[in-house]
């Protein structure tokens, strides 16, 4: 099949995470441009169920570099954006016009989190288009209690995505992209195809080019590093605490003591 040349598709296909940046700031006009693009992302009911925290305080960046699994490049990043699922604003507004308003629950969190991730990814694409390099920091999901305090988050506001970036150094620009799984293995027709998923070992072998006897030990090492790891356990603990606080916030977290 003939591929159609398209600048946007080329941009998406060239994307990769970049973690080392030049020592120069991102101009405010450029930052505003990518944030404005972020706000044009799809959003449920046109509600914009998120808040973006633009981290410019170096001391806060330094702390986040530690709390987000000890990654020094976070502290050195000129651009640090934390995307928070946020139902606080709408809940307060509803309480002003209705006598009885249910408190946000699991579905509301999921919808807000979807809004948040879509907005974050739009910012990442905009950053690529503007000549920046970015990297997602999933570790913002860890240490919920610490991040809540550091970022002064009220009830119904949870950090679900973090993007750091800047002008990438030459080595990052020239670094080879990481491989992806084959489209045919990931796209299922009409319903879930268990036979395709049963090929996972072969899929890993083909994607990573781990051949023969090296597959098992490499996969075992990957499991130890990414799954059976302390940061993975902390992330699950932290997200549970986050969801527990969303469903049952303490009265002192509420804007007016007891919500509605």
PDB file of C-alpha atoms in Angstrom:
ATOM      1  CA  UNK A   1       0.000   0.000   0.000  1.00  0.00           C
ATOM      2  CA  UNK A   2       1.315   3.409  -0.969  1.00  0.00           C
ATOM      3  CA  UNK A   3       2.049   5.643   2.004  1.00  0.00           C
ATOM      4  CA  UNK A   4       0.772   9.215   1.904  1.00  0.00           C
ATOM      5  CA  UNK A   5       3.367  11.862   2.669  1.00  0.00           C
ATOM      6  CA  UNK A   6       2.088  14.011   5.519  1.00  0.00           C
ATOM      7  CA  UNK A   7       3.986  16.366   7.801  1.00  0.00           C
ATOM      8  CA  UNK A   8       1.898  15.534  10.883  1.00  0.00           C
ATOM      9  CA  UNK A   9       2.238  11.775  10.397  1.00  0.00           C
ATOM     10  CA  UNK A  10       5.993  12.173   9.883  1.00  0.00           C
ATOM     11  CA  UNK A  11       6.180  14.116  13.161  1.00  0.00           C
ATOM     12  CA  UNK A  12       4.278  11.402  15.052  1.00  0.00           C
ATOM     13  CA  UNK A  13       6.369   8.610  13.548  1.00  0.00           C
ATOM     14  CA  UNK A  14       9.628  10.367  14.474  1.00  0.00           C
ATOM     15  CA  UNK A  15       8.698  10.781  18.159  1.00  0.00           C
ATOM     16  CA  UNK A  16      10.939   9.404  20.891  1.00  0.00           C
ATOM     17  CA  UNK A  17      11.573  10.179  24.535  1.00  0.00           C
ATOM     18  CA  UNK A  18      14.437  12.620  25.102  1.00  0.00           C
ATOM     19  CA  UNK A  19      16.055  13.047  28.510  1.00  0.00           C
ATOM     20  CA  UNK A  20      19.060  15.344  27.991  1.00  0.00           C
ATOM     21  CA  UNK A  21      18.547  19.013  27.126  1.00  0.00           C
ATOM     22  CA  UNK A  22      20.600  22.028  26.230  1.00  0.00           C
ATOM     23  CA  UNK A  23      21.208  24.503  29.019  1.00  0.00           C
ATOM     24  CA  UNK A  24      18.837  27.146  27.723  1.00  0.00           C
ATOM     25  CA  UNK A  25      15.298  28.080  28.741  1.00  0.00           C
ATOM     26  CA  UNK A  26      12.140  27.471  26.767  1.00  0.00           C
ATOM     27  CA  UNK A  27      10.838  30.929  25.738  1.00  0.00           C
ATOM     28  CA  UNK A  28       7.585  31.929  27.410  1.00  0.00           C
ATOM     29  CA  UNK A  29       5.899  32.557  24.056  1.00  0.00           C
ATOM     30  CA  UNK A  30       6.764  29.048  22.890  1.00  0.00           C
ATOM     31  CA  UNK A  31       5.606  27.489  26.161  1.00  0.00           C
ATOM     32  CA  UNK A  32       2.325  29.358  25.920  1.00  0.00           C
ATOM     33  CA  UNK A  33       1.880  28.139  22.370  1.00  0.00           C
ATOM     34  CA  UNK A  34       2.234  24.469  23.298  1.00  0.00           C
ATOM     35  CA  UNK A  35      -0.019  24.908  26.361  1.00  0.00           C
ATOM     36  CA  UNK A  36      -2.686  26.571  24.228  1.00  0.00           C
ATOM     37  CA  UNK A  37      -2.477  23.609  21.859  1.00  0.00           C
ATOM     38  CA  UNK A  38      -2.835  21.325  24.862  1.00  0.00           C
ATOM     39  CA  UNK A  39      -6.096  23.018  25.839  1.00  0.00           C
ATOM     40  CA  UNK A  40      -7.494  22.379  22.346  1.00  0.00           C
ATOM     41  CA  UNK A  41      -7.310  18.625  22.976  1.00  0.00           C
ATOM     42  CA  UNK A  42     -10.477  16.543  23.129  1.00  0.00           C
ATOM     43  CA  UNK A  43     -12.226  16.884  26.498  1.00  0.00           C
ATOM     44  CA  UNK A  44     -15.345  15.236  27.898  1.00  0.00           C
ATOM     45  CA  UNK A  45     -18.330  17.567  27.596  1.00  0.00           C
ATOM     46  CA  UNK A  46     -15.942  20.473  26.959  1.00  0.00           C
ATOM     47  CA  UNK A  47     -15.275  20.496  30.721  1.00  0.00           C
ATOM     48  CA  UNK A  48     -11.437  20.551  30.741  1.00  0.00           C
ATOM     49  CA  UNK A  49     -11.214  18.171  33.693  1.00  0.00           C
ATOM     50  CA  UNK A  50      -7.583  18.912  34.474  1.00  0.00           C
ATOM     51  CA  UNK A  51      -5.186  21.520  35.787  1.00  0.00           C
ATOM     52  CA  UNK A  52      -1.656  21.998  34.454  1.00  0.00           C
ATOM     53  CA  UNK A  53       1.033  22.910  36.972  1.00  0.00           C
ATOM     54  CA  UNK A  54       3.946  24.697  35.311  1.00  0.00           C
ATOM     55  CA  UNK A  55       6.915  23.998  37.583  1.00  0.00           C
ATOM     56  CA  UNK A  56       9.504  26.777  37.380  1.00  0.00           C
ATOM     57  CA  UNK A  57      10.763  26.739  40.987  1.00  0.00           C
ATOM     58  CA  UNK A  58      14.179  25.045  40.893  1.00  0.00           C
ATOM     59  CA  UNK A  59      13.875  23.855  44.489  1.00  0.00           C
ATOM     60  CA  UNK A  60      10.615  22.096  43.598  1.00  0.00           C
ATOM     61  CA  UNK A  61      12.213  20.536  40.507  1.00  0.00           C
ATOM     62  CA  UNK A  62      15.017  19.247  42.717  1.00  0.00           C
ATOM     63  CA  UNK A  63      12.508  17.626  45.084  1.00  0.00           C
ATOM     64  CA  UNK A  64      10.524  16.084  42.227  1.00  0.00           C
ATOM     65  CA  UNK A  65      13.730  14.598  40.824  1.00  0.00           C
ATOM     66  CA  UNK A  66      14.040  12.688  44.112  1.00  0.00           C
ATOM     67  CA  UNK A  67      10.392  11.786  44.715  1.00  0.00           C
ATOM     68  CA  UNK A  68       9.978  10.613  41.118  1.00  0.00           C
ATOM     69  CA  UNK A  69      12.361   7.665  41.529  1.00  0.00           C
ATOM     70  CA  UNK A  70      15.617   9.636  41.787  1.00  0.00           C
ATOM     71  CA  UNK A  71      15.988  10.890  38.218  1.00  0.00           C
ATOM     72  CA  UNK A  72      18.372  13.892  38.155  1.00  0.00           C
ATOM     73  CA  UNK A  73      17.482  14.902  34.609  1.00  0.00           C
ATOM     74  CA  UNK A  74      14.104  16.125  35.917  1.00  0.00           C
ATOM     75  CA  UNK A  75      15.871  18.806  37.938  1.00  0.00           C
ATOM     76  CA  UNK A  76      17.836  19.887  34.862  1.00  0.00           C
ATOM     77  CA  UNK A  77      14.828  20.065  32.533  1.00  0.00           C
ATOM     78  CA  UNK A  78      13.878  23.607  31.421  1.00  0.00           C
ATOM     79  CA  UNK A  79      10.242  22.497  31.007  1.00  0.00           C
ATOM     80  CA  UNK A  80       8.379  20.601  33.754  1.00  0.00           C
ATOM     81  CA  UNK A  81       4.602  20.248  33.469  1.00  0.00           C
ATOM     82  CA  UNK A  82       2.405  18.258  35.846  1.00  0.00           C
ATOM     83  CA  UNK A  83      -1.039  17.382  34.523  1.00  0.00           C
ATOM     84  CA  UNK A  84      -3.590  16.833  37.297  1.00  0.00           C
ATOM     85  CA  UNK A  85      -7.026  15.302  36.964  1.00  0.00           C
ATOM     86  CA  UNK A  86      -9.275  17.976  38.463  1.00  0.00           C
ATOM     87  CA  UNK A  87     -12.934  17.745  39.417  1.00  0.00           C
ATOM     88  CA  UNK A  88     -12.585  20.304  42.211  1.00  0.00           C
ATOM     89  CA  UNK A  89     -13.632  23.306  40.131  1.00  0.00           C
ATOM     90  CA  UNK A  90     -16.769  21.731  38.696  1.00  0.00           C
ATOM     91  CA  UNK A  91     -17.795  20.216  42.035  1.00  0.00           C
ATOM     92  CA  UNK A  92     -17.571  23.627  43.710  1.00  0.00           C
ATOM     93  CA  UNK A  93     -19.537  25.237  40.856  1.00  0.00           C
ATOM     94  CA  UNK A  94     -22.265  22.585  41.028  1.00  0.00           C
ATOM     95  CA  UNK A  95     -22.529  23.087  44.788  1.00  0.00           C
ATOM     96  CA  UNK A  96     -23.210  26.785  44.226  1.00  0.00           C
ATOM     97  CA  UNK A  97     -26.337  26.113  42.158  1.00  0.00           C
ATOM     98  CA  UNK A  98     -27.661  22.776  43.506  1.00  0.00           C
ATOM     99  CA  UNK A  99     -28.618  21.889  47.071  1.00  0.00           C
ATOM    100  CA  UNK A 100     -27.656  18.235  46.668  1.00  0.00           C
ATOM    101  CA  UNK A 101     -24.654  17.245  44.572  1.00  0.00           C
ATOM    102  CA  UNK A 102     -23.093  13.804  44.687  1.00  0.00           C
ATOM    103  CA  UNK A 103     -19.395  13.717  45.384  1.00  0.00           C
ATOM    104  CA  UNK A 104     -17.048  12.705  42.553  1.00  0.00           C
ATOM    105  CA  UNK A 105     -16.545   8.935  42.320  1.00  0.00           C
ATOM    106  CA  UNK A 106     -14.526   6.343  40.385  1.00  0.00           C
ATOM    107  CA  UNK A 107     -16.045   7.071  36.977  1.00  0.00           C
ATOM    108  CA  UNK A 108     -15.436  10.779  37.402  1.00  0.00           C
ATOM    109  CA  UNK A 109     -11.792  10.127  38.215  1.00  0.00           C
ATOM    110  CA  UNK A 110     -11.403   7.925  35.151  1.00  0.00           C
ATOM    111  CA  UNK A 111     -13.017  10.500  32.888  1.00  0.00           C
ATOM    112  CA  UNK A 112     -10.866  13.293  34.315  1.00  0.00           C
ATOM    113  CA  UNK A 113      -7.747  11.126  33.977  1.00  0.00           C
ATOM    114  CA  UNK A 114      -8.583  10.479  30.306  1.00  0.00           C
ATOM    115  CA  UNK A 115      -8.986  14.219  29.725  1.00  0.00           C
ATOM    116  CA  UNK A 116      -5.671  14.812  31.457  1.00  0.00           C
ATOM    117  CA  UNK A 117      -3.668  12.271  29.461  1.00  0.00           C
ATOM    118  CA  UNK A 118      -5.134  13.454  26.155  1.00  0.00           C
ATOM    119  CA  UNK A 119      -4.130  17.036  26.994  1.00  0.00           C
ATOM    120  CA  UNK A 120      -0.632  15.953  28.052  1.00  0.00           C
ATOM    121  CA  UNK A 121      -0.058  13.995  24.846  1.00  0.00           C
ATOM    122  CA  UNK A 122      -1.242  16.948  22.786  1.00  0.00           C
ATOM    123  CA  UNK A 123       1.364  19.086  24.544  1.00  0.00           C
ATOM    124  CA  UNK A 124       4.032  16.475  23.776  1.00  0.00           C
ATOM    125  CA  UNK A 125       3.130  16.522  20.080  1.00  0.00           C
ATOM    126  CA  UNK A 126       3.087  20.323  20.064  1.00  0.00           C
ATOM    127  CA  UNK A 127       6.501  20.352  21.745  1.00  0.00           C
ATOM    128  CA  UNK A 128       7.897  18.063  19.036  1.00  0.00           C
ATOM    129  CA  UNK A 129       6.494  20.375  16.362  1.00  0.00           C
ATOM    130  CA  UNK A 130       8.162  23.360  18.050  1.00  0.00           C
ATOM    131  CA  UNK A 131      11.601  21.726  18.129  1.00  0.00           C
ATOM    132  CA  UNK A 132      11.580  20.537  21.738  1.00  0.00           C
ATOM    133  CA  UNK A 133      12.192  17.070  23.107  1.00  0.00           C
ATOM    134  CA  UNK A 134      10.104  15.604  25.913  1.00  0.00           C
ATOM    135  CA  UNK A 135       9.814  12.641  28.242  1.00  0.00           C
ATOM    136  CA  UNK A 136       6.894  11.370  30.304  1.00  0.00           C
ATOM    137  CA  UNK A 137       7.583  10.741  33.989  1.00  0.00           C
ATOM    138  CA  UNK A 138       5.222   7.998  35.157  1.00  0.00           C
ATOM    139  CA  UNK A 139       6.767   8.175  38.619  1.00  0.00           C
ATOM    140  CA  UNK A 140       4.572  11.172  39.438  1.00  0.00           C
ATOM    141  CA  UNK A 141       2.066   8.451  40.378  1.00  0.00           C
ATOM    142  CA  UNK A 142       4.337   7.444  43.266  1.00  0.00           C
ATOM    143  CA  UNK A 143       4.532   9.125  46.678  1.00  0.00           C
ATOM    144  CA  UNK A 144       1.023  10.569  46.440  1.00  0.00           C
ATOM    145  CA  UNK A 145       1.055  11.978  49.966  1.00  0.00           C
ATOM    146  CA  UNK A 146       4.343  13.811  49.364  1.00  0.00           C
ATOM    147  CA  UNK A 147       3.265  15.193  45.986  1.00  0.00           C
ATOM    148  CA  UNK A 148      -0.090  16.269  47.420  1.00  0.00           C
ATOM    149  CA  UNK A 149       1.766  18.332  50.008  1.00  0.00           C
ATOM    150  CA  UNK A 150       4.433  19.664  47.630  1.00  0.00           C
ATOM    151  CA  UNK A 151       1.885  20.789  45.051  1.00  0.00           C
ATOM    152  CA  UNK A 152      -0.774  21.882  47.597  1.00  0.00           C
ATOM    153  CA  UNK A 153      -3.447  19.737  45.956  1.00  0.00           C
ATOM    154  CA  UNK A 154      -7.019  20.045  47.292  1.00  0.00           C
ATOM    155  CA  UNK A 155      -9.627  17.283  47.234  1.00  0.00           C
ATOM    156  CA  UNK A 156     -10.494  15.910  43.792  1.00  0.00           C
ATOM    157  CA  UNK A 157      -7.185  16.991  42.242  1.00  0.00           C
ATOM    158  CA  UNK A 158      -4.705  14.189  41.508  1.00  0.00           C
ATOM    159  CA  UNK A 159      -1.385  14.201  39.567  1.00  0.00           C
ATOM    160  CA  UNK A 160      -1.658  11.636  36.775  1.00  0.00           C
ATOM    161  CA  UNK A 161       0.910  12.756  34.170  1.00  0.00           C
ATOM    162  CA  UNK A 162       4.194  14.629  34.162  1.00  0.00           C
ATOM    163  CA  UNK A 163       6.049  15.881  31.099  1.00  0.00           C
ATOM    164  CA  UNK A 164       9.587  17.251  31.162  1.00  0.00           C
ATOM    165  CA  UNK A 165      11.386  18.722  28.201  1.00  0.00           C
ATOM    166  CA  UNK A 166      13.657  21.242  26.588  1.00  0.00           C
ATOM    167  CA  UNK A 167      15.861  21.638  23.546  1.00  0.00           C
ATOM    168  CA  UNK A 168      17.413  18.184  23.081  1.00  0.00           C
ATOM    169  CA  UNK A 169      21.162  17.823  22.739  1.00  0.00           C
ATOM    170  CA  UNK A 170      22.534  16.417  19.488  1.00  0.00           C
ATOM    171  CA  UNK A 171      23.061  12.941  20.942  1.00  0.00           C
ATOM    172  CA  UNK A 172      19.362  12.726  21.838  1.00  0.00           C
ATOM    173  CA  UNK A 173      18.271  13.885  18.404  1.00  0.00           C
ATOM    174  CA  UNK A 174      20.457  11.289  16.693  1.00  0.00           C
ATOM    175  CA  UNK A 175      19.720   8.446  19.102  1.00  0.00           C
ATOM    176  CA  UNK A 176      17.921   5.523  17.486  1.00  0.00           C
ATOM    177  CA  UNK A 177      14.220   5.101  18.196  1.00  0.00           C
ATOM    178  CA  UNK A 178      13.161   2.233  20.428  1.00  0.00           C
ATOM    179  CA  UNK A 179      11.300  -0.533  18.546  1.00  0.00           C
ATOM    180  CA  UNK A 180       7.554  -1.111  18.744  1.00  0.00           C
ATOM    181  CA  UNK A 181       5.402  -4.219  18.402  1.00  0.00           C
ATOM    182  CA  UNK A 182       4.066  -5.083  14.946  1.00  0.00           C
ATOM    183  CA  UNK A 183       0.758  -3.458  14.058  1.00  0.00           C
ATOM    184  CA  UNK A 184      -0.718  -6.842  13.162  1.00  0.00           C
ATOM    185  CA  UNK A 185      -0.116  -8.118  16.708  1.00  0.00           C
ATOM    186  CA  UNK A 186      -1.649  -5.127  18.492  1.00  0.00           C
ATOM    187  CA  UNK A 187      -4.687  -4.405  16.298  1.00  0.00           C
ATOM    188  CA  UNK A 188      -7.484  -6.963  16.772  1.00  0.00           C
ATOM    189  CA  UNK A 189     -10.469  -7.191  14.414  1.00  0.00           C
ATOM    190  CA  UNK A 190     -13.854  -6.470  15.982  1.00  0.00           C
ATOM    191  CA  UNK A 191     -13.204  -8.325  19.245  1.00  0.00           C
ATOM    192  CA  UNK A 192     -10.307  -9.432  21.443  1.00  0.00           C
ATOM    193  CA  UNK A 193      -8.150 -12.075  19.748  1.00  0.00           C
ATOM    194  CA  UNK A 194      -6.681 -14.372  22.395  1.00  0.00           C
ATOM    195  CA  UNK A 195      -4.612 -16.252  19.847  1.00  0.00           C
ATOM    196  CA  UNK A 196      -2.755 -13.060  18.994  1.00  0.00           C
ATOM    197  CA  UNK A 197      -2.067 -12.322  22.656  1.00  0.00           C
ATOM    198  CA  UNK A 198      -0.866 -15.898  23.145  1.00  0.00           C
ATOM    199  CA  UNK A 199       2.037 -14.955  20.837  1.00  0.00           C
ATOM    200  CA  UNK A 200       3.473 -12.586  23.442  1.00  0.00           C
ATOM    201  CA  UNK A 201       6.793 -14.410  23.810  1.00  0.00           C
ATOM    202  CA  UNK A 202       7.255 -14.371  20.041  1.00  0.00           C
ATOM    203  CA  UNK A 203       6.174 -10.736  19.905  1.00  0.00           C
ATOM    204  CA  UNK A 204       8.818  -9.784  22.476  1.00  0.00           C
ATOM    205  CA  UNK A 205      11.459 -11.779  20.634  1.00  0.00           C
ATOM    206  CA  UNK A 206      10.641 -10.064  17.343  1.00  0.00           C
ATOM    207  CA  UNK A 207      10.397  -6.543  18.811  1.00  0.00           C
ATOM    208  CA  UNK A 208      13.527  -6.658  20.940  1.00  0.00           C
ATOM    209  CA  UNK A 209      15.481  -9.016  18.689  1.00  0.00           C
ATOM    210  CA  UNK A 210      16.182 -11.246  21.694  1.00  0.00           C
ATOM    211  CA  UNK A 211      16.931 -14.517  20.005  1.00  0.00           C
ATOM    212  CA  UNK A 212      16.971 -18.105  21.245  1.00  0.00           C
ATOM    213  CA  UNK A 213      18.509 -18.670  24.646  1.00  0.00           C
ATOM    214  CA  UNK A 214      18.926 -14.956  25.417  1.00  0.00           C
ATOM    215  CA  UNK A 215      15.157 -14.322  25.473  1.00  0.00           C
ATOM    216  CA  UNK A 216      14.377 -15.863  28.883  1.00  0.00           C
ATOM    217  CA  UNK A 217      17.195 -14.220  30.903  1.00  0.00           C
ATOM    218  CA  UNK A 218      16.603 -10.819  29.289  1.00  0.00           C
ATOM    219  CA  UNK A 219      12.866 -11.033  29.948  1.00  0.00           C
ATOM    220  CA  UNK A 220      13.570 -12.149  33.508  1.00  0.00           C
ATOM    221  CA  UNK A 221      15.825  -9.121  34.033  1.00  0.00           C
ATOM    222  CA  UNK A 222      13.183  -6.825  32.529  1.00  0.00           C
ATOM    223  CA  UNK A 223      10.551  -8.272  34.867  1.00  0.00           C
ATOM    224  CA  UNK A 224      12.805  -7.695  37.864  1.00  0.00           C
ATOM    225  CA  UNK A 225      13.541  -4.110  36.818  1.00  0.00           C
ATOM    226  CA  UNK A 226      10.064  -3.017  35.721  1.00  0.00           C
ATOM    227  CA  UNK A 227       7.600  -5.273  37.547  1.00  0.00           C
ATOM    228  CA  UNK A 228       9.025  -7.007  40.608  1.00  0.00           C
ATOM    229  CA  UNK A 229      10.557  -3.749  41.755  1.00  0.00           C
ATOM    230  CA  UNK A 230      10.157  -1.421  44.710  1.00  0.00           C
ATOM    231  CA  UNK A 231       9.070   1.535  42.532  1.00  0.00           C
ATOM    232  CA  UNK A 232       6.334  -0.578  40.930  1.00  0.00           C
ATOM    233  CA  UNK A 233       5.021  -1.647  44.322  1.00  0.00           C
ATOM    234  CA  UNK A 234       5.120   1.968  45.547  1.00  0.00           C
ATOM    235  CA  UNK A 235       3.231   3.137  42.482  1.00  0.00           C
ATOM    236  CA  UNK A 236       0.403   0.680  43.169  1.00  0.00           C
ATOM    237  CA  UNK A 237       0.297   1.679  46.841  1.00  0.00           C
ATOM    238  CA  UNK A 238       0.310   5.360  45.956  1.00  0.00           C
ATOM    239  CA  UNK A 239      -2.425   5.082  43.320  1.00  0.00           C
ATOM    240  CA  UNK A 240      -4.624   3.178  45.786  1.00  0.00           C
ATOM    241  CA  UNK A 241      -4.096   5.986  48.317  1.00  0.00           C
ATOM    242  CA  UNK A 242      -4.924   8.493  45.584  1.00  0.00           C
ATOM    243  CA  UNK A 243      -8.182   6.731  44.703  1.00  0.00           C
ATOM    244  CA  UNK A 244      -9.102   6.269  48.363  1.00  0.00           C
ATOM    245  CA  UNK A 245      -8.630  10.021  48.920  1.00  0.00           C
ATOM    246  CA  UNK A 246     -10.677  10.825  45.806  1.00  0.00           C
ATOM    247  CA  UNK A 247     -13.602   8.687  46.989  1.00  0.00           C
ATOM    248  CA  UNK A 248     -13.418   9.694  50.643  1.00  0.00           C
ATOM    249  CA  UNK A 249     -11.571  13.007  51.071  1.00  0.00           C
ATOM    250  CA  UNK A 250     -10.948  14.274  54.568  1.00  0.00           C
ATOM    251  CA  UNK A 251     -13.123  17.209  55.575  1.00  0.00           C
ATOM    252  CA  UNK A 252     -10.084  19.477  55.924  1.00  0.00           C
ATOM    253  CA  UNK A 253      -9.289  18.846  52.250  1.00  0.00           C
ATOM    254  CA  UNK A 254     -12.616  20.252  51.138  1.00  0.00           C
ATOM    255  CA  UNK A 255     -12.806  23.885  50.063  1.00  0.00           C
ATOM    256  CA  UNK A 256     -15.613  24.725  52.500  1.00  0.00           C
ATOM    257  CA  UNK A 257     -15.147  21.971  55.062  1.00  0.00           C
ATOM    258  CA  UNK A 258     -17.861  19.590  53.908  1.00  0.00           C
ATOM    259  CA  UNK A 259     -18.389  20.306  50.236  1.00  0.00           C
ATOM    260  CA  UNK A 260     -22.086  20.766  49.569  1.00  0.00           C
TER     261      UNK A 260
END
